[in-house]
């Protein structure tokens, strides 16, 4: 679940691998939007079927559980060597052991990374050696109930969801360039629709703190980063963002019971269960895996996807589900955010 009670749910709930956009396994270019043959509830293993990632190297942040773990499973079973970047590497040990027993799977290991701590990000990037083919910026936090700052004075959701990943990607730029054809995948959210990036007060120093506004702003920043990454096109690095849809994972750990009831996923007794249109973690990870590994996305950059398709642009809050806000695709805002983020890291 990556949006808030104020947003609409997706109504594209088909599970057929061959959606309305064609069945030949190729991207269809009949419209301005890039489409694929995978339905909204396709599983991660489906979208990567027959793809061989042997010899490729990937980093998945927050890869010990939820969507991240399913992303790791899909990439590793396709042959990729995967580094799980997580605050507590020991929490990834069950997944590491599971995949070590899978015939043909690439090596999986875990390394420490705290995205809210610039020293931790610096340590991770300094010790990385060799090329990097895939970076999946999956880790995130949502709707912290009170304004929380990092030691450097950054609002925690912006620090974790965007600034930490920005520092990670820029710190690994040489490794991504050296891969010869690298992909960055950024997990965003439909919550970005109502929350443009506030350049005047990004850390809620003056405006009243709102958990969902802070979360949504960080997710707009995620998308703007992929637009700004067009400056790396000459290095053959692509970057795309996505909304995984509605899924119950540890992402909701900071959401109070009343809000969970407003979502309709908690009953009066406190029992949590998904609604019919919700996805499983493996289904939610499918779009991440599609962008990370499918040949259908070769050379595609600076776009936003949901339900395994490129999303339409929404210029106002329309009474329709889904889409990507124009403010999140604005190249001028993307360049301004890139400069802001670079300066923030230099002064941290």
C-alpha atoms as a printed R data frame, in Angstrom:
    type eleno elety resid chain resno       x       y       z
1   ATOM     1    CA   UNK     A     1   0.000   0.000   0.000
2   ATOM     2    CA   UNK     A     2   1.769   3.137  -1.150
3   ATOM     3    CA   UNK     A     3  -0.920   5.803  -1.306
4   ATOM     4    CA   UNK     A     4  -3.035   7.492   1.316
5   ATOM     5    CA   UNK     A     5  -6.754   7.578   2.140
6   ATOM     6    CA   UNK     A     6  -7.188  10.762   0.072
7   ATOM     7    CA   UNK     A     7  -6.251   9.098  -3.217
8   ATOM     8    CA   UNK     A     8  -8.137   6.778  -5.520
9   ATOM     9    CA   UNK     A     9  -7.369   3.124  -5.933
10  ATOM    10    CA   UNK     A    10  -6.383   1.566  -9.221
11  ATOM    11    CA   UNK     A    11  -9.158  -0.171 -11.133
12  ATOM    12    CA   UNK     A    12  -6.881  -2.089 -13.511
13  ATOM    13    CA   UNK     A    13  -7.175  -5.458 -11.863
14  ATOM    14    CA   UNK     A    14  -6.732  -7.873 -14.749
15  ATOM    15    CA   UNK     A    15  -4.380 -10.789 -14.124
16  ATOM    16    CA   UNK     A    16  -3.920 -11.978 -17.682
17  ATOM    17    CA   UNK     A    17  -0.240 -11.950 -18.653
18  ATOM    18    CA   UNK     A    18  -1.254 -10.825 -22.138
19  ATOM    19    CA   UNK     A    19  -3.149  -7.611 -21.509
20  ATOM    20    CA   UNK     A    20  -5.102  -5.598 -24.006
21  ATOM    21    CA   UNK     A    21  -1.904  -4.138 -25.442
22  ATOM    22    CA   UNK     A    22  -0.858  -7.204 -27.367
23  ATOM    23    CA   UNK     A    23   0.351 -10.764 -26.926
24  ATOM    24    CA   UNK     A    24   3.549 -10.935 -28.929
25  ATOM    25    CA   UNK     A    25   5.911 -10.045 -26.085
26  ATOM    26    CA   UNK     A    26   6.972  -6.720 -27.619
27  ATOM    27    CA   UNK     A    27   6.400  -3.157 -26.548
28  ATOM    28    CA   UNK     A    28   3.509  -1.627 -28.429
29  ATOM    29    CA   UNK     A    29   4.055   1.874 -29.809
30  ATOM    30    CA   UNK     A    30   0.573   2.656 -31.076
31  ATOM    31    CA   UNK     A    31   0.265   5.564 -28.645
32  ATOM    32    CA   UNK     A    32   2.581   7.990 -26.888
33  ATOM    33    CA   UNK     A    33   2.701   5.760 -23.813
34  ATOM    34    CA   UNK     A    34   4.921   2.715 -23.660
35  ATOM    35    CA   UNK     A    35   2.920  -0.431 -22.976
36  ATOM    36    CA   UNK     A    36   3.830  -4.052 -22.290
37  ATOM    37    CA   UNK     A    37   1.943  -7.355 -22.507
38  ATOM    38    CA   UNK     A    38   1.824  -7.814 -18.735
39  ATOM    39    CA   UNK     A    39  -1.369  -7.311 -16.736
40  ATOM    40    CA   UNK     A    40  -1.644  -5.304 -13.542
41  ATOM    41    CA   UNK     A    41  -1.377  -8.352 -11.288
42  ATOM    42    CA   UNK     A    42   1.374 -10.187 -13.137
43  ATOM    43    CA   UNK     A    43   3.987 -11.694 -10.830
44  ATOM    44    CA   UNK     A    44   7.623 -10.639 -10.736
45  ATOM    45    CA   UNK     A    45   8.734 -14.021 -12.058
46  ATOM    46    CA   UNK     A    46   6.391 -13.652 -15.040
47  ATOM    47    CA   UNK     A    47   7.838 -10.377 -16.266
48  ATOM    48    CA   UNK     A    48  11.380 -11.725 -16.071
49  ATOM    49    CA   UNK     A    49  10.617 -15.136 -17.555
50  ATOM    50    CA   UNK     A    50  13.365 -16.264 -19.989
51  ATOM    51    CA   UNK     A    51  15.584 -13.278 -19.116
52  ATOM    52    CA   UNK     A    52  19.162 -14.338 -18.339
53  ATOM    53    CA   UNK     A    53  20.977 -12.021 -15.926
54  ATOM    54    CA   UNK     A    54  24.028 -14.211 -15.449
55  ATOM    55    CA   UNK     A    55  27.062 -11.984 -14.959
56  ATOM    56    CA   UNK     A    56  24.961  -8.938 -14.042
57  ATOM    57    CA   UNK     A    57  25.256  -7.242 -10.656
58  ATOM    58    CA   UNK     A    58  22.407  -5.580  -8.802
59  ATOM    59    CA   UNK     A    59  21.856  -3.613  -5.593
60  ATOM    60    CA   UNK     A    60  18.386  -3.603  -4.018
61  ATOM    61    CA   UNK     A    61  17.846  -1.264  -1.073
62  ATOM    62    CA   UNK     A    62  15.455  -2.548   1.546
63  ATOM    63    CA   UNK     A    63  15.762  -5.971  -0.032
64  ATOM    64    CA   UNK     A    64  15.301  -8.035   3.121
65  ATOM    65    CA   UNK     A    65  11.502  -8.013   3.158
66  ATOM    66    CA   UNK     A    66   8.345  -7.085   1.266
67  ATOM    67    CA   UNK     A    67   8.668  -5.791  -2.279
68  ATOM    68    CA   UNK     A    68  12.430  -5.655  -1.976
69  ATOM    69    CA   UNK     A    69  12.714  -9.338  -1.100
70  ATOM    70    CA   UNK     A    70  10.543 -10.321  -4.063
71  ATOM    71    CA   UNK     A    71  12.672  -8.127  -6.317
72  ATOM    72    CA   UNK     A    72  15.798  -9.843  -5.014
73  ATOM    73    CA   UNK     A    73  14.253 -13.284  -5.599
74  ATOM    74    CA   UNK     A    74  13.361 -12.499  -9.194
75  ATOM    75    CA   UNK     A    75  16.715 -10.962 -10.108
76  ATOM    76    CA   UNK     A    76  18.760 -13.656  -8.362
77  ATOM    77    CA   UNK     A    77  16.840 -16.590  -9.838
78  ATOM    78    CA   UNK     A    78  17.451 -15.043 -13.265
79  ATOM    79    CA   UNK     A    79  21.169 -15.334 -12.504
80  ATOM    80    CA   UNK     A    80  22.100 -11.872 -11.191
81  ATOM    81    CA   UNK     A    81  24.504 -11.349  -8.311
82  ATOM    82    CA   UNK     A    82  22.462  -9.287  -5.846
83  ATOM    83    CA   UNK     A    83  23.565  -7.142  -2.921
84  ATOM    84    CA   UNK     A    84  20.818  -6.536  -0.394
85  ATOM    85    CA   UNK     A    85  21.463  -3.076   1.076
86  ATOM    86    CA   UNK     A    86  19.686  -2.836   4.416
87  ATOM    87    CA   UNK     A    87  20.061  -1.246   7.828
88  ATOM    88    CA   UNK     A    88  20.215  -4.658   9.484
89  ATOM    89    CA   UNK     A    89  22.078  -7.138   7.247
90  ATOM    90    CA   UNK     A    90  21.276  -9.994   9.624
91  ATOM    91    CA   UNK     A    91  17.584  -9.587   8.782
92  ATOM    92    CA   UNK     A    92  18.366 -10.662   5.208
93  ATOM    93    CA   UNK     A    93  20.073 -13.900   6.222
94  ATOM    94    CA   UNK     A    94  16.983 -16.140   5.739
95  ATOM    95    CA   UNK     A    95  16.586 -14.837   2.176
96  ATOM    96    CA   UNK     A    96  20.312 -15.234   1.498
97  ATOM    97    CA   UNK     A    97  20.171 -18.845   2.659
98  ATOM    98    CA   UNK     A    98  16.990 -19.543   0.702
99  ATOM    99    CA   UNK     A    99  18.478 -18.341  -2.571
100 ATOM   100    CA   UNK     A   100  21.794 -20.085  -1.950
101 ATOM   101    CA   UNK     A   101  19.867 -23.347  -2.279
102 ATOM   102    CA   UNK     A   102  18.268 -22.394  -5.627
103 ATOM   103    CA   UNK     A   103  20.009 -23.999  -8.590
104 ATOM   104    CA   UNK     A   104  21.272 -21.430 -11.074
105 ATOM   105    CA   UNK     A   105  20.602 -18.437  -8.833
106 ATOM   106    CA   UNK     A   106  23.203 -15.716  -8.610
107 ATOM   107    CA   UNK     A   107  25.075 -15.073  -5.388
108 ATOM   108    CA   UNK     A   108  23.108 -13.008  -2.865
109 ATOM   109    CA   UNK     A   109  24.627 -11.237   0.109
110 ATOM   110    CA   UNK     A   110  23.727  -8.364   2.419
111 ATOM   111    CA   UNK     A   111  25.565  -5.159   3.250
112 ATOM   112    CA   UNK     A   112  24.812  -2.446   5.797
113 ATOM   113    CA   UNK     A   113  23.169   0.732   4.504
114 ATOM   114    CA   UNK     A   114  21.214   3.381   6.387
115 ATOM   115    CA   UNK     A   115  19.859   5.813   3.823
116 ATOM   116    CA   UNK     A   116  19.171   8.481   6.440
117 ATOM   117    CA   UNK     A   117  22.848   8.522   7.447
118 ATOM   118    CA   UNK     A   118  25.188  10.124   4.906
119 ATOM   119    CA   UNK     A   119  28.199   8.451   6.524
120 ATOM   120    CA   UNK     A   120  26.580   5.040   5.995
121 ATOM   121    CA   UNK     A   121  25.855   5.814   2.345
122 ATOM   122    CA   UNK     A   122  29.402   7.075   1.836
123 ATOM   123    CA   UNK     A   123  30.819   3.908   3.395
124 ATOM   124    CA   UNK     A   124  28.713   1.721   1.108
125 ATOM   125    CA   UNK     A   125  29.704   3.548  -2.072
126 ATOM   126    CA   UNK     A   126  33.399   3.765  -1.137
127 ATOM   127    CA   UNK     A   127  33.665   0.029  -0.636
128 ATOM   128    CA   UNK     A   128  31.812  -0.899  -3.830
129 ATOM   129    CA   UNK     A   129  34.147  -2.375  -6.421
130 ATOM   130    CA   UNK     A   130  33.506  -3.046 -10.096
131 ATOM   131    CA   UNK     A   131  30.575  -2.280 -12.396
132 ATOM   132    CA   UNK     A   132  26.939  -2.156 -11.314
133 ATOM   133    CA   UNK     A   133  24.228  -3.085 -13.804
134 ATOM   134    CA   UNK     A   134  21.063  -2.530 -11.764
135 ATOM   135    CA   UNK     A   135  20.260  -0.244  -8.830
136 ATOM   136    CA   UNK     A   136  16.782  -0.633  -7.354
137 ATOM   137    CA   UNK     A   137  15.938   2.206  -4.950
138 ATOM   138    CA   UNK     A   138  13.247   0.276  -3.106
139 ATOM   139    CA   UNK     A   139  13.667   1.122   0.584
140 ATOM   140    CA   UNK     A   140  11.374   3.696   2.107
141 ATOM   141    CA   UNK     A   141   9.379   4.913   5.087
142 ATOM   142    CA   UNK     A   142   5.837   6.236   5.065
143 ATOM   143    CA   UNK     A   143   3.724   8.638   7.102
144 ATOM   144    CA   UNK     A   144   5.854   9.185  10.186
145 ATOM   145    CA   UNK     A   145   3.327  10.545  12.698
146 ATOM   146    CA   UNK     A   146   5.536  13.378  13.942
147 ATOM   147    CA   UNK     A   147   8.175  15.512  12.253
148 ATOM   148    CA   UNK     A   148  11.442  13.655  12.654
149 ATOM   149    CA   UNK     A   149  14.807  15.010  11.581
150 ATOM   150    CA   UNK     A   150  18.104  13.335  10.808
151 ATOM   151    CA   UNK     A   151  21.184  14.585  12.684
152 ATOM   152    CA   UNK     A   152  21.837  16.752   9.625
153 ATOM   153    CA   UNK     A   153  18.427  18.431   9.898
154 ATOM   154    CA   UNK     A   154  16.661  16.657   7.029
155 ATOM   155    CA   UNK     A   155  13.027  15.576   7.360
156 ATOM   156    CA   UNK     A   156  13.262  11.810   7.745
157 ATOM   157    CA   UNK     A   157  10.988  10.748   4.875
158 ATOM   158    CA   UNK     A   158  12.725  13.037   2.402
159 ATOM   159    CA   UNK     A   159  16.104  11.916   3.741
160 ATOM   160    CA   UNK     A   160  15.344   8.202   3.414
161 ATOM   161    CA   UNK     A   161  13.168   8.079   0.334
162 ATOM   162    CA   UNK     A   162  15.004  10.603  -1.827
163 ATOM   163    CA   UNK     A   163  18.184  12.203  -0.518
164 ATOM   164    CA   UNK     A   164  19.717   8.931   0.656
165 ATOM   165    CA   UNK     A   165  18.984   7.268  -2.664
166 ATOM   166    CA   UNK     A   166  20.284  10.308  -4.539
167 ATOM   167    CA   UNK     A   167  23.528  10.076  -2.571
168 ATOM   168    CA   UNK     A   168  23.708   6.352  -3.278
169 ATOM   169    CA   UNK     A   169  23.130   6.711  -7.023
170 ATOM   170    CA   UNK     A   170  25.566   9.580  -7.453
171 ATOM   171    CA   UNK     A   171  28.126   7.773  -5.323
172 ATOM   172    CA   UNK     A   172  27.772   4.702  -7.541
173 ATOM   173    CA   UNK     A   173  27.720   6.668 -10.796
174 ATOM   174    CA   UNK     A   174  31.121   5.418 -11.923
175 ATOM   175    CA   UNK     A   175  30.120   1.811 -11.250
176 ATOM   176    CA   UNK     A   176  26.872   2.303 -13.196
177 ATOM   177    CA   UNK     A   177  28.730   3.948 -16.082
178 ATOM   178    CA   UNK     A   178  31.295   1.156 -16.181
179 ATOM   179    CA   UNK     A   179  28.534  -1.440 -16.625
180 ATOM   180    CA   UNK     A   180  28.027  -0.127 -20.164
181 ATOM   181    CA   UNK     A   181  24.240  -0.246 -19.981
182 ATOM   182    CA   UNK     A   182  22.914   0.252 -16.450
183 ATOM   183    CA   UNK     A   183  19.434   0.779 -15.065
184 ATOM   184    CA   UNK     A   184  18.212   2.689 -12.028
185 ATOM   185    CA   UNK     A   185  14.736   1.822 -10.773
186 ATOM   186    CA   UNK     A   186  13.060   4.066  -8.186
187 ATOM   187    CA   UNK     A   187  10.007   2.916  -6.243
188 ATOM   188    CA   UNK     A   188   7.682   5.905  -5.898
189 ATOM   189    CA   UNK     A   189   3.960   6.035  -5.058
190 ATOM   190    CA   UNK     A   190   0.625   7.390  -6.161
191 ATOM   191    CA   UNK     A   191   0.840   9.579  -3.055
192 ATOM   192    CA   UNK     A   192   2.993  11.969  -5.099
193 ATOM   193    CA   UNK     A   193  -0.084  13.216  -6.971
194 ATOM   194    CA   UNK     A   194  -1.112  15.759  -4.365
195 ATOM   195    CA   UNK     A   195   2.316  16.802  -3.149
196 ATOM   196    CA   UNK     A   196   4.701  18.747  -5.416
197 ATOM   197    CA   UNK     A   197   8.201  19.282  -4.093
198 ATOM   198    CA   UNK     A   198   8.281  22.386  -1.901
199 ATOM   199    CA   UNK     A   199  11.611  24.045  -2.641
200 ATOM   200    CA   UNK     A   200  10.929  26.830  -0.141
201 ATOM   201    CA   UNK     A   201  10.325  24.536   2.840
202 ATOM   202    CA   UNK     A   202  11.209  20.906   2.002
203 ATOM   203    CA   UNK     A   203  11.803  19.923   5.630
204 ATOM   204    CA   UNK     A   204   8.630  21.467   7.117
205 ATOM   205    CA   UNK     A   205  10.558  24.024   9.125
206 ATOM   206    CA   UNK     A   206   7.826  26.653   8.643
207 ATOM   207    CA   UNK     A   207   4.705  24.948   7.307
208 ATOM   208    CA   UNK     A   208   2.722  22.595   9.567
209 ATOM   209    CA   UNK     A   209   4.007  19.052   9.367
210 ATOM   210    CA   UNK     A   210   1.665  16.571   7.716
211 ATOM   211    CA   UNK     A   211   2.697  12.893   7.491
212 ATOM   212    CA   UNK     A   212   1.141  12.343   4.079
213 ATOM   213    CA   UNK     A   213   2.333  15.627   2.593
214 ATOM   214    CA   UNK     A   214   5.871  14.742   3.658
215 ATOM   215    CA   UNK     A   215   5.567  11.247   2.220
216 ATOM   216    CA   UNK     A   216   4.013  12.478  -1.015
217 ATOM   217    CA   UNK     A   217   6.667  15.167  -1.459
218 ATOM   218    CA   UNK     A   218   9.423  12.569  -1.078
219 ATOM   219    CA   UNK     A   219   7.763  10.434  -3.732
220 ATOM   220    CA   UNK     A   220   7.512  13.381  -6.136
221 ATOM   221    CA   UNK     A   221  11.237  13.835  -5.545
222 ATOM   222    CA   UNK     A   222  11.796  10.179  -6.442
223 ATOM   223    CA   UNK     A   223  10.202  10.702  -9.843
224 ATOM   224    CA   UNK     A   224  11.939  14.012 -10.471
225 ATOM   225    CA   UNK     A   225  15.267  12.294  -9.814
226 ATOM   226    CA   UNK     A   226  14.666   9.869 -12.693
227 ATOM   227    CA   UNK     A   227  13.815  12.793 -14.986
228 ATOM   228    CA   UNK     A   228  16.959  14.632 -13.923
229 ATOM   229    CA   UNK     A   229  19.045  11.513 -14.564
230 ATOM   230    CA   UNK     A   230  18.750  12.206 -18.300
231 ATOM   231    CA   UNK     A   231  22.121  13.923 -17.819
232 ATOM   232    CA   UNK     A   232  23.568  10.408 -17.539
233 ATOM   233    CA   UNK     A   233  22.197   9.236 -20.887
234 ATOM   234    CA   UNK     A   234  25.612   9.532 -22.545
235 ATOM   235    CA   UNK     A   235  26.891   7.064 -19.940
236 ATOM   236    CA   UNK     A   236  24.164   4.633 -21.027
237 ATOM   237    CA   UNK     A   237  22.454   4.853 -17.648
238 ATOM   238    CA   UNK     A   238  18.668   4.875 -17.659
239 ATOM   239    CA   UNK     A   239  16.383   5.708 -14.738
240 ATOM   240    CA   UNK     A   240  12.653   5.121 -14.352
241 ATOM   241    CA   UNK     A   241  10.178   5.368 -11.481
242 ATOM   242    CA   UNK     A   242   7.118   3.333 -10.587
243 ATOM   243    CA   UNK     A   243   4.096   2.954  -8.368
244 ATOM   244    CA   UNK     A   244   3.894  -0.676  -7.192
245 ATOM   245    CA   UNK     A   245   0.213  -0.390  -6.251
246 ATOM   246    CA   UNK     A   246  -1.624  -1.338  -3.088
247 ATOM   247    CA   UNK     A   247   0.250  -3.951  -1.064
248 ATOM   248    CA   UNK     A   248   0.416  -4.722   2.644
249 ATOM   249    CA   UNK     A   249   4.048  -4.744   3.792
250 ATOM   250    CA   UNK     A   250   6.125  -3.327   6.639
251 ATOM   251    CA   UNK     A   251   5.800   0.065   4.939
252 ATOM   252    CA   UNK     A   252   2.595   0.584   6.945
253 ATOM   253    CA   UNK     A   253   4.316   0.126  10.300
254 ATOM   254    CA   UNK     A   254   4.010   3.832  11.191
255 ATOM   255    CA   UNK     A   255   0.355   4.148  10.126
256 ATOM   256    CA   UNK     A   256  -2.127   4.289  13.025
257 ATOM   257    CA   UNK     A   257  -5.074   1.940  13.338
258 ATOM   258    CA   UNK     A   258  -7.676   4.595  12.485
259 ATOM   259    CA   UNK     A   259  -5.952   5.276   9.171
260 ATOM   260    CA   UNK     A   260  -5.649   1.564   8.461
261 ATOM   261    CA   UNK     A   261  -9.396   1.295   9.041
262 ATOM   262    CA   UNK     A   262  -9.914   4.247   6.689
263 ATOM   263    CA   UNK     A   263  -8.018   2.256   4.079
264 ATOM   264    CA   UNK     A   264 -10.447  -0.586   4.726
265 ATOM   265    CA   UNK     A   265  -7.711  -3.090   5.555
266 ATOM   266    CA   UNK     A   266  -8.269  -3.364   9.314
267 ATOM   267    CA   UNK     A   267 -11.415  -4.497  11.100
268 ATOM   268    CA   UNK     A   268 -12.670  -3.387  14.503
269 ATOM   269    CA   UNK     A   269 -10.712  -6.179  16.176
270 ATOM   270    CA   UNK     A   270  -7.433  -4.972  14.684
271 ATOM   271    CA   UNK     A   271  -7.102  -7.757  12.146
272 ATOM   272    CA   UNK     A   272  -5.307  -6.705   8.939
273 ATOM   273    CA   UNK     A   273  -6.184  -8.188   5.568
274 ATOM   274    CA   UNK     A   274  -5.891  -6.948   1.973
275 ATOM   275    CA   UNK     A   275  -8.869  -5.786  -0.051
276 ATOM   276    CA   UNK     A   276  -9.688  -7.695  -3.270
277 ATOM   277    CA   UNK     A   277  -7.842  -5.279  -5.543
278 ATOM   278    CA   UNK     A   278  -4.651  -5.329  -3.460
279 ATOM   279    CA   UNK     A   279  -1.572  -7.058  -4.808
280 ATOM   280    CA   UNK     A   280   0.669  -9.609  -3.195
281 ATOM   281    CA   UNK     A   281   4.278  -8.526  -2.635
282 ATOM   282    CA   UNK     A   282   5.346 -10.600  -5.655
283 ATOM   283    CA   UNK     A   283   2.761  -8.865  -7.825
284 ATOM   284    CA   UNK     A   284   3.763  -5.484  -6.416
285 ATOM   285    CA   UNK     A   285   7.408  -6.162  -7.257
286 ATOM   286    CA   UNK     A   286   6.619  -6.991 -10.885
287 ATOM   287    CA   UNK     A   287   6.905  -3.413 -12.165
288 ATOM   288    CA   UNK     A   288  10.238  -2.967 -10.380
289 ATOM   289    CA   UNK     A   289  11.563  -6.142 -11.984
290 ATOM   290    CA   UNK     A   290  10.166  -5.144 -15.377
291 ATOM   291    CA   UNK     A   291  12.064  -1.855 -15.289
292 ATOM   292    CA   UNK     A   292  15.198  -3.487 -13.895
293 ATOM   293    CA   UNK     A   293  15.575  -6.392 -16.283
294 ATOM   294    CA   UNK     A   294  13.105  -6.694 -19.130
295 ATOM   295    CA   UNK     A   295  14.443  -6.150 -22.659
296 ATOM   296    CA   UNK     A   296  11.206  -4.284 -23.341
297 ATOM   297    CA   UNK     A   297  12.641  -1.335 -21.391
298 ATOM   298    CA   UNK     A   298  15.991  -1.181 -23.167
299 ATOM   299    CA   UNK     A   299  17.025   2.474 -23.578
300 ATOM   300    CA   UNK     A   300  13.871   3.836 -21.902
301 ATOM   301    CA   UNK     A   301  14.493   6.560 -19.327
302 ATOM   302    CA   UNK     A   302  12.773   9.283 -17.314
303 ATOM   303    CA   UNK     A   303   9.331   7.655 -17.289
304 ATOM   304    CA   UNK     A   304   6.842   6.564 -14.636
305 ATOM   305    CA   UNK     A   305   5.077   3.208 -14.632
306 ATOM   306    CA   UNK     A   306   2.222   1.542 -12.774
307 ATOM   307    CA   UNK     A   307   0.629  -1.884 -13.240
308 ATOM   308    CA   UNK     A   308   3.479  -2.771 -15.660
309 ATOM   309    CA   UNK     A   309   2.551   0.040 -18.068
310 ATOM   310    CA   UNK     A   310   3.716   3.607 -18.520
311 ATOM   311    CA   UNK     A   311   1.273   5.886 -16.713
312 ATOM   312    CA   UNK     A   312  -0.655   8.741 -18.271
313 ATOM   313    CA   UNK     A   313   0.135  12.298 -17.186
314 ATOM   314    CA   UNK     A   314  -2.356  13.982 -14.850
315 ATOM   315    CA   UNK     A   315  -2.281  17.790 -14.864
316 ATOM   316    CA   UNK     A   316  -4.966  18.302 -12.237
317 ATOM   317    CA   UNK     A   317  -6.455  16.036  -9.603
318 ATOM   318    CA   UNK     A   318  -8.800  14.209 -11.954
319 ATOM   319    CA   UNK     A   319 -11.616  11.986 -10.762
320 ATOM   320    CA   UNK     A   320  -9.835   8.970 -12.202
321 ATOM   321    CA   UNK     A   321  -7.433   6.520 -10.596
322 ATOM   322    CA   UNK     A   322  -3.710   6.407 -11.201
323 ATOM   323    CA   UNK     A   323  -1.455   8.447 -13.417
324 ATOM   324    CA   UNK     A   324   1.594  10.598 -12.862
325 ATOM   325    CA   UNK     A   325   1.413  14.270 -11.947
326 ATOM   326    CA   UNK     A   326   2.837  16.777 -14.399
327 ATOM   327    CA   UNK     A   327   4.744  18.388 -11.525
328 ATOM   328    CA   UNK     A   328   6.738  15.161 -11.092
329 ATOM   329    CA   UNK     A   329   7.808  15.067 -14.758
330 ATOM   330    CA   UNK     A   330   8.747  18.753 -15.074
331 ATOM   331    CA   UNK     A   331  12.342  18.880 -16.394
332 ATOM   332    CA   UNK     A   332  12.982  22.315 -14.902
333 ATOM   333    CA   UNK     A   333  11.872  21.141 -11.472
334 ATOM   334    CA   UNK     A   334  13.972  18.001 -11.954
335 ATOM   335    CA   UNK     A   335  17.085  20.066 -12.651
336 ATOM   336    CA   UNK     A   336  16.348  22.339  -9.723
337 ATOM   337    CA   UNK     A   337  15.931  19.317  -7.433
338 ATOM   338    CA   UNK     A   338  19.193  17.825  -8.700
339 ATOM   339    CA   UNK     A   339  20.999  21.043  -7.762
340 ATOM   340    CA   UNK     A   340  19.231  21.209  -4.408
341 ATOM   341    CA   UNK     A   341  20.059  17.580  -3.586
342 ATOM   342    CA   UNK     A   342  23.696  18.003  -4.634
343 ATOM   343    CA   UNK     A   343  24.040  21.082  -2.437
344 ATOM   344    CA   UNK     A   344  22.325  19.316   0.483
345 ATOM   345    CA   UNK     A   345  24.826  16.472   0.322
346 ATOM   346    CA   UNK     A   346  27.781  18.836   0.114
347 ATOM   347    CA   UNK     A   347  26.652  20.707   3.236
348 ATOM   348    CA   UNK     A   348  25.614  17.623   5.216
